Short mmCIF file of C-alpha atoms in Angstrom, two decimals:
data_model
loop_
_atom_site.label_atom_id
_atom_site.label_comp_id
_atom_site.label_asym_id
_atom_site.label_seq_id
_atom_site.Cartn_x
_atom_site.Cartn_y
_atom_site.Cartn_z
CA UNK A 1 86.19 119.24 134.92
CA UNK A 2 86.67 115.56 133.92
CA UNK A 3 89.71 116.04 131.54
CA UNK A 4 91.61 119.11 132.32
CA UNK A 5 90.06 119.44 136.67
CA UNK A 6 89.44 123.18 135.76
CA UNK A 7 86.48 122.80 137.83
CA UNK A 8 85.14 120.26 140.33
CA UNK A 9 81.55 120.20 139.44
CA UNK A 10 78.90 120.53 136.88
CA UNK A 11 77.52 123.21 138.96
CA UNK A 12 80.62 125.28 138.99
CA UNK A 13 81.75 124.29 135.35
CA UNK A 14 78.69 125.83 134.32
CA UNK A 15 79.31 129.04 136.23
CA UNK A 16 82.70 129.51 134.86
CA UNK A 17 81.59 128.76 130.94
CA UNK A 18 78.63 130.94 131.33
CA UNK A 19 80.63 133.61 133.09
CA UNK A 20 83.63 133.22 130.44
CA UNK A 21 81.28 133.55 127.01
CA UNK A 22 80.25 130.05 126.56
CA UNK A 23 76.76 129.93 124.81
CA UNK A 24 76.78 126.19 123.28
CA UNK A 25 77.58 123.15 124.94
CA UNK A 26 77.91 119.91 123.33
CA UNK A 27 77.00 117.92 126.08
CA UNK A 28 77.24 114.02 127.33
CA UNK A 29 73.26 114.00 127.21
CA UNK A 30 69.88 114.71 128.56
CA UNK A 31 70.71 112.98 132.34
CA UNK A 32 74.73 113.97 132.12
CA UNK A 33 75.33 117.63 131.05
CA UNK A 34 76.46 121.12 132.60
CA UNK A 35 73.69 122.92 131.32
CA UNK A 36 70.93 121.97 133.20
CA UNK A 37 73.20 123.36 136.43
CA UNK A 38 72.18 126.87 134.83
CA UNK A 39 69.30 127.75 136.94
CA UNK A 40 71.07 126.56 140.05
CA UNK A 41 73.70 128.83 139.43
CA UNK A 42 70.88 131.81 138.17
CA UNK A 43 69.33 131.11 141.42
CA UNK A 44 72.33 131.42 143.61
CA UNK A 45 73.18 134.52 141.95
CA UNK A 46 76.50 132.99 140.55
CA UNK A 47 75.09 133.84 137.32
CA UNK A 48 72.91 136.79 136.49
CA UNK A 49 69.72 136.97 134.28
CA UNK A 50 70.91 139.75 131.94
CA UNK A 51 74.48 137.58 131.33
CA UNK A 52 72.20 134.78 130.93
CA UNK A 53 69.70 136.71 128.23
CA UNK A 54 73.05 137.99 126.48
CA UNK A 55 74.60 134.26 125.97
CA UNK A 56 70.99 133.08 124.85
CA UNK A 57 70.15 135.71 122.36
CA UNK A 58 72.44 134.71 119.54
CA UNK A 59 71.23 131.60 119.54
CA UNK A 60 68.11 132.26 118.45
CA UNK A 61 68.63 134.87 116.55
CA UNK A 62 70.62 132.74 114.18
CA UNK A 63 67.78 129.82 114.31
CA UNK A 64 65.10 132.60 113.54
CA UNK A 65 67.65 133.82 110.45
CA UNK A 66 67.49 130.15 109.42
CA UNK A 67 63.84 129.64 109.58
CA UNK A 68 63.96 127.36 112.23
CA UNK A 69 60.60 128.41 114.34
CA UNK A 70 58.70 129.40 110.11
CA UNK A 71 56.28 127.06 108.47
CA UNK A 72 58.75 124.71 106.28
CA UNK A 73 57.09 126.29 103.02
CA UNK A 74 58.23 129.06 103.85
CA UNK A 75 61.67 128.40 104.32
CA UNK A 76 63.78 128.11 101.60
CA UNK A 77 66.40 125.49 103.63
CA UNK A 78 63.97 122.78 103.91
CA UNK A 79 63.94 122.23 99.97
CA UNK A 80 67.44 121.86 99.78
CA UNK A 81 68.38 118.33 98.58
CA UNK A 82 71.52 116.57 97.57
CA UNK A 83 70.93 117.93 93.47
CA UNK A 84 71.39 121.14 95.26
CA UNK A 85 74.33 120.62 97.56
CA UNK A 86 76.20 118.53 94.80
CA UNK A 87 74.93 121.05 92.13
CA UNK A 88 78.20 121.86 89.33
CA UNK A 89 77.98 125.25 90.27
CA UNK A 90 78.71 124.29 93.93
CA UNK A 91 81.08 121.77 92.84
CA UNK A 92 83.36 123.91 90.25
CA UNK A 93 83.24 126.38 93.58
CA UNK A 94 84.92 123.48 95.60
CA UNK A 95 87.39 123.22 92.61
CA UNK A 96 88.14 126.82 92.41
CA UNK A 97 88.55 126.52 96.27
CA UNK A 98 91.01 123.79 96.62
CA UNK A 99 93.17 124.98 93.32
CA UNK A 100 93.50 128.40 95.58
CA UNK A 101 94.13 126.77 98.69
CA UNK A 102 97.11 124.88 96.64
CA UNK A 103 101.06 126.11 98.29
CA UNK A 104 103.93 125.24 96.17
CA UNK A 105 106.84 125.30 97.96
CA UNK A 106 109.55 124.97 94.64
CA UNK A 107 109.18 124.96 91.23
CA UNK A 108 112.73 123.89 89.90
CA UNK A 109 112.68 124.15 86.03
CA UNK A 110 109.20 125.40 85.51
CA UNK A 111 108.13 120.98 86.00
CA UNK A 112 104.74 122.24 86.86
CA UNK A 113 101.97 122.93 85.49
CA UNK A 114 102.06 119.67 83.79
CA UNK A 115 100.75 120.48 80.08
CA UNK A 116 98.76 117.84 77.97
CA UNK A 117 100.68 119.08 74.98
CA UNK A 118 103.98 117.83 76.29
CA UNK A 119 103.34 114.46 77.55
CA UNK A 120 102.29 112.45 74.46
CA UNK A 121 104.91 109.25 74.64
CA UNK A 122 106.04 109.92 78.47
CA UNK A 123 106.00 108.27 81.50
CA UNK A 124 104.50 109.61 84.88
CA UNK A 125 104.50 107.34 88.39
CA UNK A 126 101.77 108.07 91.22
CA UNK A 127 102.95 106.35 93.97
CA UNK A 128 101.95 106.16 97.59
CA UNK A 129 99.02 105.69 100.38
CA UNK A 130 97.01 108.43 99.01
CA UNK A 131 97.07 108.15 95.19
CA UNK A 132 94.27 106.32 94.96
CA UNK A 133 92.36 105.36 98.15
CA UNK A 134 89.28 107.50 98.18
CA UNK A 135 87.98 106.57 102.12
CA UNK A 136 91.30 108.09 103.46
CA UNK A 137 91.20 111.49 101.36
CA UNK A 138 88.35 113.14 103.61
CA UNK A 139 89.16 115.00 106.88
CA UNK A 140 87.37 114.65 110.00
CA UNK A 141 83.93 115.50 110.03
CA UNK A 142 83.80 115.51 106.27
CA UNK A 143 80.61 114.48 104.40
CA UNK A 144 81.46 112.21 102.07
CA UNK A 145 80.39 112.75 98.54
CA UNK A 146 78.93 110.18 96.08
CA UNK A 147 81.72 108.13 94.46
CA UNK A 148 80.83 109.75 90.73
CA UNK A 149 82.12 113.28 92.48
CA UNK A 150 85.32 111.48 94.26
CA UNK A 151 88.16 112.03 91.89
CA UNK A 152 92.33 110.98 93.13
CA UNK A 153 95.52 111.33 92.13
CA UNK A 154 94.68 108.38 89.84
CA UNK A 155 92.01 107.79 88.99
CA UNK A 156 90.14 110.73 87.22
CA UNK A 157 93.50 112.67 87.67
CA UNK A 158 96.44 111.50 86.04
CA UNK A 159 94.91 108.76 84.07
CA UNK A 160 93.00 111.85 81.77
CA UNK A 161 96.33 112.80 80.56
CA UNK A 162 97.55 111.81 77.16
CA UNK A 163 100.33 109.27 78.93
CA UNK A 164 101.79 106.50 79.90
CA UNK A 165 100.56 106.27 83.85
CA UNK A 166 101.86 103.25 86.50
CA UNK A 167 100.60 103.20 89.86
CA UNK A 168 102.02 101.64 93.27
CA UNK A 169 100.66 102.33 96.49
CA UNK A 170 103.61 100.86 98.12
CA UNK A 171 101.17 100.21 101.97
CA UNK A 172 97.69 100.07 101.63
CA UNK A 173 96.66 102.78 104.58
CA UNK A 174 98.00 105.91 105.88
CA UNK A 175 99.84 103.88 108.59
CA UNK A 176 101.62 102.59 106.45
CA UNK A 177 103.53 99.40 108.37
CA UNK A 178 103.47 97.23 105.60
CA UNK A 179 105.30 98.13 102.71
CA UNK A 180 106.30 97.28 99.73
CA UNK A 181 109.61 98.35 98.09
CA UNK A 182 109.91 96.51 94.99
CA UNK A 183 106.82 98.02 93.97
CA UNK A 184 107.49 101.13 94.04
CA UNK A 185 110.68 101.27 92.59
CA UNK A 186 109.40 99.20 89.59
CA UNK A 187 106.70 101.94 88.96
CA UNK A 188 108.63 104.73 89.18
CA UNK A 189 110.99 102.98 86.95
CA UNK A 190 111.82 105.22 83.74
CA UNK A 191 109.40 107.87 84.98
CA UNK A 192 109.78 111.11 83.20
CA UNK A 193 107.48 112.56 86.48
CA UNK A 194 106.74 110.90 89.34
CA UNK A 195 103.71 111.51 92.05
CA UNK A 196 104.04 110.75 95.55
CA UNK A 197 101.23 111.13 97.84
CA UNK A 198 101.67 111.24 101.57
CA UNK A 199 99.80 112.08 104.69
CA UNK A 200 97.96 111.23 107.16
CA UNK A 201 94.30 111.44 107.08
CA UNK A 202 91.58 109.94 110.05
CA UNK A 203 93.27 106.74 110.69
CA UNK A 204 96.20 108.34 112.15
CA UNK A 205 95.14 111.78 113.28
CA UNK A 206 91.47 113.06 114.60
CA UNK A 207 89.26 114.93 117.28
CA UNK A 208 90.95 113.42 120.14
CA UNK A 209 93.54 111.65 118.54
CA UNK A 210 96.93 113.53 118.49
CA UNK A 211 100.15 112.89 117.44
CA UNK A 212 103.85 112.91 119.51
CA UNK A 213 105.67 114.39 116.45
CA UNK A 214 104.69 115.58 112.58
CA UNK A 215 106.46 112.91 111.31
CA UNK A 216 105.01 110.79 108.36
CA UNK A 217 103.82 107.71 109.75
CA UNK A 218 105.07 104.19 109.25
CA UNK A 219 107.13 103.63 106.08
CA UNK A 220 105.92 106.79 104.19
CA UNK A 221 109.25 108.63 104.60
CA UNK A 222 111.40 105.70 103.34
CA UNK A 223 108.87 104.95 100.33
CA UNK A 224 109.10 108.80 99.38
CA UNK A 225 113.22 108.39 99.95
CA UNK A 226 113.06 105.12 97.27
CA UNK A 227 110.86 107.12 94.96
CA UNK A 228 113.39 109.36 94.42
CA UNK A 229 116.39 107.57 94.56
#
């Protein structure tokens, strides 16, 4: 109704979601939502008890399976604490999850995996926005995890390796409208491998912030063009 004029009312915005297999609303509040227009619409027979029982059934059915309405000792959720959550079985999970999730588009020359045993006396560059800023690594909506679990392409990553590491962010955020030339090219400099980590991440793109194009943003493209010139 109020961004896309689907409807014209709360009353008939309710009616339609209802009607269409809407069972959830995040609403605007208490005084200011659509589903409170529900038993209006039950009562004018725009919506009917039995579709209203269906929508409301799996809701509850998934708060009784989470022990929502069961005395808290007895549910095994309400224990649940941040030594849980952060546990290393939970986090070598995440680690097996992300290493999975990795796509690797080319592979010229077999440069990757890099190997510990082959970089004793060489040089590797990490360059860019994202090699070691840990506030702009999370997505939207992500918890983020105590600083002891945050590694980057940095710090905790490159910097274990038996090498010689430099480091340049080139522009301090994601935007990346400042930025810094010289410094780049100085440590990428004599690199035998060099790092450069792009993206965008919640300053440029969220929940109801979207983009024109795919483009990197700001200077990103010309600092990964210096890199590897």
């Amino acid at each position: 109704m109020l961004g896309h004029h689907y409807t014209r009312s709360f009353l008939e915005t309710a009616v339609a979601s209802v009607n269409a297999g809407c069972n959830l609303e995040l609403s605007y509040g208490m005084r200011n939502n659509v589903f409170m227009r529900i038993p209006q619409a039950l009562a004018a027979g725009n919506i009917t008890l039995e579709t209203l029982r269906t929508r409301v059934r799996p809701l509850f059915y998934t708060r009784l399976r989470l022990g929502e309405f069961d005395p808290p000792a007895m549910n095994p959720y309400s224990s649940l604490d941040l030594s849980v959550v952060q546990s290393p079985e939970h986090r070598n999970l995440s680690l097996e999850a992300a290493v999975k999730s990795f796509v690797l588009l080319k592979n010229q020359r077999g440069t990757l995996p890099l190997r510990a045993r082959d970089l004793p006396g060489k040089r590797l560059a990490v360059v860019g926005p994202f090699a070691d800023n840990p506030r702009v690594l999370f997505g939207d909506y992500a918890p983020v995890p105590e600083p002891r679990h945050i590694y980057t392409p940095r710090r905790r990553g490159l910097q274990m390796l038996p090498a010689n590491v430099s480091f340049a962010a080139g522009c301090r955020q994601p935007r990346c409208q400042r930025y810094s030339r010289a410094e780049v090219e100085e440590a990428v400099r004599g690199a035998d491998v060099v790092l450069v980590c792009l993206g965008t991440g919640i300053d440029v793109e969220t929940e109801a912030k979207d983009r024109r194009d795919l483009e990197l943003p700001g200077h990103q493209l010309e600092l990964l063009q210096d890199a590897v010139r």
